[in-house]
CSV table of C-alpha atoms in Angstrom, one decimal:
chain,number,residue,atom,x,y,z
A,1,UNK,CA,-13.8,55.1,-142.5
A,2,UNK,CA,-17.3,56.4,-142.3
A,3,UNK,CA,-18.8,52.9,-142.8
A,4,UNK,CA,-16.7,51.3,-140.2
A,5,UNK,CA,-17.7,54.3,-137.8
A,6,UNK,CA,-21.4,53.6,-138.6
A,7,UNK,CA,-20.9,49.9,-138.0
A,8,UNK,CA,-19.3,50.7,-134.6
A,9,UNK,CA,-22.1,52.8,-133.6
A,10,UNK,CA,-24.5,50.4,-134.6
A,11,UNK,CA,-22.8,47.6,-132.8
A,12,UNK,CA,-22.7,49.7,-129.7
A,13,UNK,CA,-26.3,50.5,-129.8
A,14,UNK,CA,-27.3,46.8,-130.2
A,15,UNK,CA,-24.7,45.3,-127.9
A,16,UNK,CA,-26.1,43.9,-124.7
A,17,UNK,CA,-23.4,44.8,-122.3
A,18,UNK,CA,-23.0,48.6,-123.1
A,19,UNK,CA,-25.9,50.0,-121.0
A,20,UNK,CA,-25.3,47.5,-118.0
A,21,UNK,CA,-21.6,48.5,-118.0
A,22,UNK,CA,-22.5,52.1,-117.8
A,23,UNK,CA,-24.9,51.7,-115.0
A,24,UNK,CA,-22.4,49.5,-113.0
A,25,UNK,CA,-20.0,52.4,-113.4
A,26,UNK,CA,-22.6,54.8,-112.3
A,27,UNK,CA,-23.5,52.8,-109.3
A,28,UNK,CA,-19.9,52.5,-108.3
A,29,UNK,CA,-19.3,56.3,-108.6
A,30,UNK,CA,-22.4,57.0,-106.7
A,31,UNK,CA,-21.4,54.9,-103.8
A,32,UNK,CA,-18.0,56.7,-103.7
A,33,UNK,CA,-20.1,60.2,-103.9
A,34,UNK,CA,-22.4,59.1,-101.2
A,35,UNK,CA,-19.8,58.0,-98.6
A,36,UNK,CA,-17.8,61.4,-99.3
A,37,UNK,CA,-21.0,63.4,-98.8
A,38,UNK,CA,-21.5,61.7,-95.3
A,39,UNK,CA,-22.0,64.4,-92.7
A,40,UNK,CA,-22.7,67.3,-95.1
A,41,UNK,CA,-24.7,70.0,-93.7
A,42,UNK,CA,-26.8,70.5,-97.0
A,43,UNK,CA,-29.0,67.7,-96.0
A,44,UNK,CA,-32.3,69.3,-94.8
A,45,UNK,CA,-33.4,68.4,-91.3
A,46,UNK,CA,-36.7,66.4,-92.2
A,47,UNK,CA,-34.5,64.3,-94.4
A,48,UNK,CA,-32.0,63.5,-91.7
A,49,UNK,CA,-34.7,61.5,-89.7
A,50,UNK,CA,-35.1,59.2,-92.9
A,51,UNK,CA,-31.4,58.1,-92.9
A,52,UNK,CA,-30.2,55.0,-91.3
A,53,UNK,CA,-30.1,54.8,-87.5
A,54,UNK,CA,-28.5,51.6,-86.8
A,55,UNK,CA,-24.9,50.5,-85.9
A,56,UNK,CA,-21.9,49.1,-87.6
A,57,UNK,CA,-23.2,45.3,-87.5
A,58,UNK,CA,-26.6,46.2,-88.8
A,59,UNK,CA,-25.1,48.2,-91.6
A,60,UNK,CA,-23.0,45.4,-92.7
A,61,UNK,CA,-26.0,43.0,-92.5
A,62,UNK,CA,-28.2,45.2,-94.5
A,63,UNK,CA,-25.7,45.9,-97.3
A,64,UNK,CA,-24.7,42.2,-97.5
A,65,UNK,CA,-28.5,41.1,-97.7
A,66,UNK,CA,-29.1,43.6,-100.6
A,67,UNK,CA,-25.9,42.7,-102.4
A,68,UNK,CA,-26.5,39.0,-102.1
A,69,UNK,CA,-30.3,39.2,-103.0
A,70,UNK,CA,-29.6,41.4,-106.2
A,71,UNK,CA,-26.9,39.2,-107.6
A,72,UNK,CA,-28.8,36.1,-106.8
A,73,UNK,CA,-32.1,37.3,-108.4
A,74,UNK,CA,-30.2,38.6,-111.4
A,75,UNK,CA,-28.6,35.1,-112.0
A,76,UNK,CA,-31.8,33.3,-111.6
A,77,UNK,CA,-34.0,35.7,-113.6
A,78,UNK,CA,-31.7,35.7,-116.7
A,79,UNK,CA,-31.2,31.9,-116.5
A,80,UNK,CA,-34.9,31.5,-116.7
A,81,UNK,CA,-35.1,34.0,-119.3
A,82,UNK,CA,-32.5,32.3,-121.5
A,83,UNK,CA,-34.3,29.1,-121.1
A,84,UNK,CA,-37.7,30.8,-122.3
A,85,UNK,CA,-36.0,32.4,-125.2
A,86,UNK,CA,-34.5,29.2,-126.3
A,87,UNK,CA,-38.0,27.6,-126.5
A,88,UNK,CA,-39.3,30.7,-128.2
A,89,UNK,CA,-36.6,30.6,-130.8
A,90,UNK,CA,-37.6,27.2,-132.0
A,91,UNK,CA,-40.9,28.8,-133.2
A,92,UNK,CA,-39.7,32.4,-134.2
A,93,UNK,CA,-36.3,31.8,-135.4
A,94,UNK,CA,-32.9,32.3,-133.7
A,95,UNK,CA,-32.2,35.5,-135.6
A,96,UNK,CA,-35.1,37.2,-133.7
A,97,UNK,CA,-33.2,36.7,-130.4
A,98,UNK,CA,-31.2,39.8,-131.3
A,99,UNK,CA,-34.5,41.7,-130.6
A,100,UNK,CA,-34.4,40.6,-127.0
A,101,UNK,CA,-30.8,41.2,-126.3
A,102,UNK,CA,-30.8,44.8,-127.7
A,103,UNK,CA,-34.0,45.6,-125.8
A,104,UNK,CA,-33.4,48.7,-123.7
A,105,UNK,CA,-35.7,47.3,-121.0
A,106,UNK,CA,-33.7,44.3,-120.5
A,107,UNK,CA,-30.5,46.1,-120.4
A,108,UNK,CA,-31.6,48.6,-117.9
A,109,UNK,CA,-32.9,46.1,-115.6
A,110,UNK,CA,-29.7,44.0,-115.6
A,111,UNK,CA,-27.6,47.2,-115.2
A,112,UNK,CA,-29.7,48.5,-112.3
A,113,UNK,CA,-29.4,45.0,-110.4
A,114,UNK,CA,-25.7,44.8,-111.1
A,115,UNK,CA,-25.2,48.5,-110.3
A,116,UNK,CA,-26.9,48.0,-106.9
A,117,UNK,CA,-24.6,45.1,-106.4
A,118,UNK,CA,-21.5,47.1,-107.0
A,119,UNK,CA,-22.9,50.0,-105.0
A,120,UNK,CA,-23.3,47.8,-101.9
A,121,UNK,CA,-20.0,46.4,-102.1
A,122,UNK,CA,-18.2,49.8,-102.3
A,123,UNK,CA,-20.3,51.0,-99.3
A,124,UNK,CA,-19.8,47.9,-97.4
A,125,UNK,CA,-15.9,48.2,-97.6
A,126,UNK,CA,-16.3,51.8,-96.0
A,127,UNK,CA,-18.2,50.6,-92.9
A,128,UNK,CA,-15.7,50.4,-90.0
A,129,UNK,CA,-16.3,49.3,-86.4
A,130,UNK,CA,-14.6,50.2,-83.0
A,131,UNK,CA,-15.1,53.1,-80.7
A,132,UNK,CA,-12.2,55.2,-82.2
A,133,UNK,CA,-12.8,54.4,-85.9
A,134,UNK,CA,-16.6,53.8,-86.0
A,135,UNK,CA,-18.0,55.1,-89.4
A,136,UNK,CA,-21.4,54.2,-90.6
A,137,UNK,CA,-22.4,56.2,-94.0
A,138,UNK,CA,-26.0,56.8,-93.1
A,139,UNK,CA,-26.6,58.7,-96.3
A,140,UNK,CA,-24.9,55.8,-98.5
A,141,UNK,CA,-27.1,53.2,-96.7
A,142,UNK,CA,-30.3,55.1,-97.3
A,143,UNK,CA,-29.3,55.0,-101.0
A,144,UNK,CA,-28.7,51.3,-100.8
A,145,UNK,CA,-32.3,50.8,-99.4
A,146,UNK,CA,-33.6,53.1,-102.1
A,147,UNK,CA,-32.0,51.0,-104.7
A,148,UNK,CA,-33.3,47.9,-103.2
A,149,UNK,CA,-36.8,49.3,-103.6
A,150,UNK,CA,-36.1,50.3,-107.2
A,151,UNK,CA,-34.9,46.7,-107.7
A,152,UNK,CA,-38.1,45.2,-106.4
A,153,UNK,CA,-40.2,47.5,-108.7
A,154,UNK,CA,-37.9,46.6,-111.7
A,155,UNK,CA,-38.4,42.9,-110.9
A,156,UNK,CA,-42.0,43.2,-111.2
A,157,UNK,CA,-41.7,45.2,-114.5
A,158,UNK,CA,-39.3,42.7,-115.9
A,159,UNK,CA,-41.6,39.8,-115.3
A,160,UNK,CA,-44.4,41.6,-117.2
A,161,UNK,CA,-42.1,42.9,-119.9
A,162,UNK,CA,-40.7,39.5,-120.8
A,163,UNK,CA,-44.0,37.7,-120.7
A,164,UNK,CA,-45.3,40.1,-123.3
A,165,UNK,CA,-42.0,40.2,-125.2
A,166,UNK,CA,-42.0,36.4,-126.0
A,167,UNK,CA,-45.8,36.7,-127.3
A,168,UNK,CA,-45.6,36.0,-131.1
A,169,UNK,CA,-47.9,39.1,-131.9
A,170,UNK,CA,-45.6,41.4,-129.9
A,171,UNK,CA,-42.4,40.1,-131.6
A,172,UNK,CA,-44.0,40.6,-135.1
A,173,UNK,CA,-45.0,44.2,-134.1
A,174,UNK,CA,-41.4,44.8,-133.0
A,175,UNK,CA,-40.0,43.6,-136.3
A,176,UNK,CA,-42.7,45.6,-138.2
A,177,UNK,CA,-41.4,48.8,-136.4
A,178,UNK,CA,-37.9,48.1,-137.5
A,179,UNK,CA,-39.1,47.4,-140.9
A,180,UNK,CA,-41.0,50.8,-141.1
A,181,UNK,CA,-37.8,52.6,-139.9
A,182,UNK,CA,-35.8,51.0,-142.6
A,183,UNK,CA,-38.3,51.9,-145.3
A,184,UNK,CA,-38.4,55.5,-144.1
A,185,UNK,CA,-34.5,55.8,-144.1
A,186,UNK,CA,-33.7,53.8,-147.1
A,187,UNK,CA,-36.4,55.0,-149.6
A,188,UNK,CA,-37.0,58.4,-150.8
A,189,UNK,CA,-39.9,60.9,-150.4
A,190,UNK,CA,-39.4,62.2,-153.8
A,191,UNK,CA,-37.8,60.6,-157.0
A,192,UNK,CA,-34.3,61.4,-157.5
A,193,UNK,CA,-33.7,64.1,-160.1
A,194,UNK,CA,-32.7,62.7,-163.5
A,195,UNK,CA,-30.0,65.0,-164.9
A,196,UNK,CA,-28.4,62.4,-167.2
A,197,UNK,CA,-29.0,62.1,-171.0
A,198,UNK,CA,-30.3,58.9,-172.6
A,199,UNK,CA,-27.4,56.3,-172.7
A,200,UNK,CA,-25.3,58.0,-170.1
A,201,UNK,CA,-25.9,55.0,-167.5
A,202,UNK,CA,-25.1,52.5,-170.3
A,203,UNK,CA,-21.3,52.8,-169.8
A,204,UNK,CA,-18.8,50.5,-171.3
A,205,UNK,CA,-17.1,48.3,-168.5
A,206,UNK,CA,-15.5,45.9,-170.8
A,207,UNK,CA,-12.1,47.4,-170.1
A,208,UNK,CA,-12.7,48.1,-166.4
A,209,UNK,CA,-10.5,46.3,-163.7
A,210,UNK,CA,-12.0,44.0,-161.2
A,211,UNK,CA,-11.5,44.8,-157.6
A,212,UNK,CA,-11.4,42.1,-155.1
A,213,UNK,CA,-11.7,42.0,-151.3
A,214,UNK,CA,-9.7,39.7,-148.9
A,215,UNK,CA,-12.3,40.0,-146.2
A,216,UNK,CA,-15.1,37.5,-145.7
A,217,UNK,CA,-18.6,38.3,-144.4
A,218,UNK,CA,-21.9,40.2,-144.9
A,219,UNK,CA,-21.9,43.7,-146.1
A,220,UNK,CA,-23.3,45.7,-143.3
A,221,UNK,CA,-22.5,49.3,-144.0
A,222,UNK,CA,-21.6,51.2,-147.2
A,223,UNK,CA,-20.4,54.8,-147.2
A,224,UNK,CA,-21.7,55.9,-150.5
A,225,UNK,CA,-20.6,59.7,-150.4
A,226,UNK,CA,-16.9,58.9,-149.5
A,227,UNK,CA,-16.5,56.4,-152.1
A,228,UNK,CA,-18.0,58.9,-154.8
A,229,UNK,CA,-16.0,61.7,-153.6
A,230,UNK,CA,-12.8,59.4,-154.0
A,231,UNK,CA,-13.8,58.5,-157.6
A,232,UNK,CA,-14.4,62.1,-158.5
A,233,UNK,CA,-10.9,63.1,-157.2
A,234,UNK,CA,-9.3,60.2,-159.0
A,235,UNK,CA,-11.2,61.0,-162.2
A,236,UNK,CA,-12.4,57.4,-162.2
A,237,UNK,CA,-15.8,55.6,-161.9
A,238,UNK,CA,-16.6,52.6,-159.8
A,239,UNK,CA,-19.3,50.1,-160.3
A,240,UNK,CA,-20.1,48.1,-157.1
A,241,UNK,CA,-21.4,44.5,-157.5
A,242,UNK,CA,-22.5,43.9,-154.0
A,243,UNK,CA,-25.1,45.7,-151.7
A,244,UNK,CA,-25.7,45.8,-148.0
A,245,UNK,CA,-27.0,42.4,-147.0
A,246,UNK,CA,-24.9,40.4,-149.7
A,247,UNK,CA,-22.3,38.0,-148.6
A,248,UNK,CA,-18.7,38.9,-149.8
A,249,UNK,CA,-16.3,35.9,-150.3
A,250,UNK,CA,-12.7,36.4,-149.6
A,251,UNK,CA,-10.9,36.9,-152.9
A,252,UNK,CA,-14.3,37.5,-154.7
A,253,UNK,CA,-14.9,40.4,-157.2
A,254,UNK,CA,-16.9,43.2,-155.4
A,255,UNK,CA,-16.5,46.1,-157.9
A,256,UNK,CA,-15.2,47.4,-161.1
A,257,UNK,CA,-13.1,50.5,-161.6
A,258,UNK,CA,-12.6,52.4,-165.0
A,259,UNK,CA,-10.0,53.4,-166.1
A,260,UNK,CA,-8.3,50.2,-165.2
A,261,UNK,CA,-4.9,51.8,-164.2
A,262,UNK,CA,-6.6,54.0,-161.4
A,263,UNK,CA,-4.5,53.6,-158.3
A,264,UNK,CA,-5.9,53.1,-154.8
A,265,UNK,CA,-9.2,51.7,-155.8
A,266,UNK,CA,-9.0,48.6,-153.7
A,267,UNK,CA,-8.2,50.7,-150.5
A,268,UNK,CA,-11.0,53.0,-151.3
A,269,UNK,CA,-13.6,50.3,-151.6
A,270,UNK,CA,-12.3,48.7,-148.4
A,271,UNK,CA,-12.6,52.0,-146.5
A,272,UNK,CA,-16.1,52.8,-147.7
A,273,UNK,CA,-17.5,49.3,-146.8
A,274,UNK,CA,-17.8,47.3,-143.4
A,275,UNK,CA,-18.3,43.6,-143.1
A,276,UNK,CA,-19.7,41.5,-140.2
A,277,UNK,CA,-20.6,37.9,-139.4
A,278,UNK,CA,-24.4,38.5,-139.8
A,279,UNK,CA,-26.9,40.8,-141.7
A,280,UNK,CA,-28.2,43.9,-139.8
A,281,UNK,CA,-31.0,46.2,-140.4
A,282,UNK,CA,-28.9,49.4,-140.6
A,283,UNK,CA,-28.6,49.7,-144.4
A,284,UNK,CA,-30.2,46.4,-145.6
A,285,UNK,CA,-33.8,47.0,-146.5
A,286,UNK,CA,-34.7,43.3,-146.8
A,287,UNK,CA,-33.3,42.3,-143.4
A,288,UNK,CA,-36.5,43.0,-141.4
A,289,UNK,CA,-38.7,41.6,-144.1
A,290,UNK,CA,-36.7,38.4,-144.0
A,291,UNK,CA,-37.1,38.3,-140.2
A,292,UNK,CA,-40.9,38.4,-140.6
A,293,UNK,CA,-40.9,35.9,-143.4
A,294,UNK,CA,-38.9,33.5,-141.3
A,295,UNK,CA,-41.7,33.8,-138.5
A,296,UNK,CA,-44.4,33.0,-141.2
A,297,UNK,CA,-42.3,30.1,-142.8
A,298,UNK,CA,-41.8,28.4,-139.5
A,299,UNK,CA,-45.4,28.9,-138.4
A,300,UNK,CA,-46.4,26.9,-141.7
A,301,UNK,CA,-44.0,24.1,-141.1
A,302,UNK,CA,-45.6,20.7,-140.5
A,303,UNK,CA,-44.4,20.6,-136.8
A,304,UNK,CA,-45.9,23.9,-135.8
A,305,UNK,CA,-48.9,24.2,-138.4
A,306,UNK,CA,-50.0,27.8,-137.3
A,307,UNK,CA,-51.5,29.5,-140.2
A,308,UNK,CA,-52.9,32.3,-138.1
A,309,UNK,CA,-49.2,33.5,-137.4
A,310,UNK,CA,-48.5,33.5,-141.1
A,311,UNK,CA,-51.7,35.5,-141.7
A,312,UNK,CA,-50.5,38.1,-139.0
A,313,UNK,CA,-47.2,38.5,-140.8
A,314,UNK,CA,-48.9,38.9,-144.1
A,315,UNK,CA,-50.9,41.7,-142.7
A,316,UNK,CA,-47.7,43.4,-141.5
A,317,UNK,CA,-46.1,42.9,-144.8
A,318,UNK,CA,-49.0,44.4,-146.5
A,319,UNK,CA,-49.0,47.5,-144.3
A,320,UNK,CA,-45.2,47.9,-145.2
A,321,UNK,CA,-46.0,47.9,-149.0
A,322,UNK,CA,-48.8,50.4,-148.4
A,323,UNK,CA,-46.2,52.6,-146.7
A,324,UNK,CA,-44.0,52.4,-149.6
A,325,UNK,CA,-46.8,53.5,-152.1
A,326,UNK,CA,-45.9,57.3,-151.8
A,327,UNK,CA,-42.1,56.8,-151.7
A,328,UNK,CA,-39.4,56.0,-154.3
A,329,UNK,CA,-36.3,53.7,-154.4
A,330,UNK,CA,-32.9,55.0,-155.1
A,331,UNK,CA,-31.5,54.6,-158.4
A,332,UNK,CA,-28.0,53.5,-157.3
A,333,UNK,CA,-26.4,56.3,-159.6
A,334,UNK,CA,-24.3,58.9,-158.0
A,335,UNK,CA,-23.3,61.9,-160.1
A,336,UNK,CA,-20.4,64.5,-159.5
A,337,UNK,CA,-20.1,67.4,-161.9
A,338,UNK,CA,-22.5,66.0,-164.2
A,339,UNK,CA,-20.6,62.7,-164.6
A,340,UNK,CA,-21.5,59.3,-163.3
A,341,UNK,CA,-18.8,58.4,-160.7
A,342,UNK,CA,-20.5,55.4,-158.8
A,343,UNK,CA,-23.0,52.6,-159.7
A,344,UNK,CA,-24.3,50.3,-157.1
A,345,UNK,CA,-27.1,47.7,-156.9
A,346,UNK,CA,-30.1,48.8,-154.8
A,347,UNK,CA,-33.3,47.3,-153.7
A,348,UNK,CA,-36.3,47.8,-155.9
A,349,UNK,CA,-39.9,47.3,-155.6
A,350,UNK,CA,-40.0,44.0,-157.5
A,351,UNK,CA,-37.3,42.6,-155.3
A,352,UNK,CA,-38.9,43.9,-152.1
A,353,UNK,CA,-42.3,42.2,-153.2
A,354,UNK,CA,-40.4,39.0,-153.9
A,355,UNK,CA,-38.9,38.9,-150.6
A,356,UNK,CA,-42.2,39.7,-148.9
A,357,UNK,CA,-44.3,36.9,-150.4
A,358,UNK,CA,-42.3,34.4,-152.4
A,359,UNK,CA,-41.2,32.0,-149.5
A,360,UNK,CA,-44.6,32.4,-147.8
A,361,UNK,CA,-46.4,31.5,-150.9
A,362,UNK,CA,-44.2,28.6,-151.6
A,363,UNK,CA,-44.6,27.1,-148.1
A,364,UNK,CA,-48.3,28.0,-147.6
A,365,UNK,CA,-49.5,26.8,-151.0
A,366,UNK,CA,-51.3,24.0,-149.5
A,367,UNK,CA,-53.2,26.3,-147.0
A,368,UNK,CA,-56.1,27.8,-148.5
A,369,UNK,CA,-56.6,30.4,-145.7
A,370,UNK,CA,-53.1,31.6,-146.2
A,371,UNK,CA,-53.3,31.8,-150.2
A,372,UNK,CA,-56.8,33.6,-149.8
A,373,UNK,CA,-55.4,36.2,-147.2
A,374,UNK,CA,-52.4,36.7,-149.6
A,375,UNK,CA,-54.6,37.6,-152.4
A,376,UNK,CA,-56.6,40.0,-150.0
A,377,UNK,CA,-53.3,41.7,-149.0
A,378,UNK,CA,-52.4,42.1,-152.7
A,379,UNK,CA,-55.7,43.5,-153.4
A,380,UNK,CA,-55.2,46.0,-150.4
A,381,UNK,CA,-52.0,47.1,-151.6
A,382,UNK,CA,-53.4,47.6,-155.3
A,383,UNK,CA,-56.2,49.7,-153.9
A,384,UNK,CA,-53.6,52.3,-152.9
A,385,UNK,CA,-50.9,51.8,-155.7
A,386,UNK,CA,-51.4,53.6,-159.0
A,387,UNK,CA,-47.9,53.0,-160.5
A,388,UNK,CA,-48.5,50.8,-163.5
A,389,UNK,CA,-45.1,48.9,-163.1
A,390,UNK,CA,-45.7,48.2,-159.5
A,391,UNK,CA,-49.2,47.0,-160.2
A,392,UNK,CA,-47.7,44.6,-162.8
A,393,UNK,CA,-45.5,43.2,-160.1
A,394,UNK,CA,-48.6,42.6,-157.9
A,395,UNK,CA,-50.4,40.8,-160.7
A,396,UNK,CA,-47.4,38.5,-161.2
A,397,UNK,CA,-47.6,37.5,-157.6
A,398,UNK,CA,-51.4,37.1,-157.7
A,399,UNK,CA,-51.1,34.8,-160.5
A,400,UNK,CA,-48.3,32.8,-158.8
A,401,UNK,CA,-50.5,32.3,-155.7
A,402,UNK,CA,-53.4,30.9,-158.1
A,403,UNK,CA,-50.9,28.6,-160.0
A,404,UNK,CA,-49.6,27.1,-156.7
A,405,UNK,CA,-53.0,26.8,-155.2
A,406,UNK,CA,-54.4,25.0,-158.2
A,407,UNK,CA,-51.8,22.3,-157.7
A,408,UNK,CA,-51.9,22.1,-154.0
A,409,UNK,CA,-55.5,22.5,-153.0
A,410,UNK,CA,-57.9,19.7,-153.8
A,411,UNK,CA,-61.1,21.2,-152.2
A,412,UNK,CA,-63.3,22.7,-155.1
A,413,UNK,CA,-65.0,25.2,-152.7
A,414,UNK,CA,-61.7,26.5,-151.4
A,415,UNK,CA,-60.5,26.9,-155.0
A,416,UNK,CA,-63.8,28.8,-155.9
A,417,UNK,CA,-63.1,31.2,-152.8
A,418,UNK,CA,-59.6,31.6,-154.0
A,419,UNK,CA,-60.6,32.7,-157.5
A,420,UNK,CA,-63.2,35.0,-156.2
A,421,UNK,CA,-60.3,36.8,-154.5
A,422,UNK,CA,-58.2,36.8,-157.6
A,423,UNK,CA,-61.1,38.4,-159.5
A,424,UNK,CA,-61.5,41.0,-156.8
A,425,UNK,CA,-57.7,41.8,-157.0
A,426,UNK,CA,-58.1,42.1,-160.9
A,427,UNK,CA,-60.9,44.6,-160.5
A,428,UNK,CA,-59.0,46.8,-157.9
A,429,UNK,CA,-55.7,46.7,-160.0
A,430,UNK,CA,-57.5,47.6,-163.2
A,431,UNK,CA,-59.8,50.3,-162.0
A,432,UNK,CA,-59.0,51.1,-158.3
A,433,UNK,CA,-61.6,51.5,-155.5
A,434,UNK,CA,-61.9,49.7,-152.2
A,435,UNK,CA,-60.6,46.0,-152.0
A,436,UNK,CA,-63.5,44.4,-150.5
A,437,UNK,CA,-63.7,40.7,-149.3
A,438,UNK,CA,-65.3,38.9,-152.2
A,439,UNK,CA,-68.3,36.7,-151.6
A,440,UNK,CA,-68.2,33.1,-152.7
């Protein structure tokens, strides 16, 4: 159940309606509390003079005006916002719209406007006229006017906030922050201790039983510890064939269990995994990378032709790889009592670099500026990276950039600049030192 609870918590954090619903409930409760506190003697005398002094008809007019204006502005404001986001998604990609819907600023603004509307409705129904039953909740009306002033301030904030949010550089920076958070949580500060003997991981799975899943969707959460605990108790070992971010087809094989006669393996795997209709950044290291890459690929399309955006994405991807330099990747091996109980596929450095650069290189092969910047980013990463296996991965990508550019770039001067960057990368990767921009 751990994976499903994690998925539920993630969904609640990223769902647009949770914060507005809470603020509407708070607004309703505050209205009842303010009406109930009417006439209390704990209000200081200086504040008494600031309370509403009008009559019953004026109170109804005031509350009606605030309620009508807040709900009207809310509808108009968010209709315009949706139209702006629709236009922005054509350039940045529809998957990035999640960054706007789960933005806390947007949720709070909507919640305050709707909460003010609910507050005014509750107070309005308490206002009574007539000489015998006259009741005008002065304290509650003062609260309504304070909420109206807050709504005006939030309106100004929202216009500024959204105008900066749909800026492409701001969007890239927001996704970069998510990527950094994923790198910090899904990679290790120190390598995992190796307590296995050579050959312990090369287990024989030929007699293992395949496990299928009746569900359909992307693997969003995986509870490694609970599945490993079950395998230990059952005296079995499990080999998962999917990782967070992979798409699971109903009836497809998702794992192997050994011994083949182990009971309850399908249920254990189902409890330890949570599927959904889309990929999320919770446990998927490559999700945020793919969001950045999508922005770059769209920018390089003939319809947009914006290499500067692609270069900005490359800069952020380079900074992410530099952040990984002192960190290690999980091995995917879980051990209990000196015995391997769970094997699972995990992201590694080569796969991360492939996701970062392959699609951008393929779509930007005909753009010398993008190819040159890609080689410069590889050199900047190689300047900090000293692991020989990781440097070999970077060399492969540098060679791919040169190979594609030779086929797509026809200008000899551009090719000469490109080769100069390749030589600079080679020098840095071989001997270290600062990655300086090569002179033609």
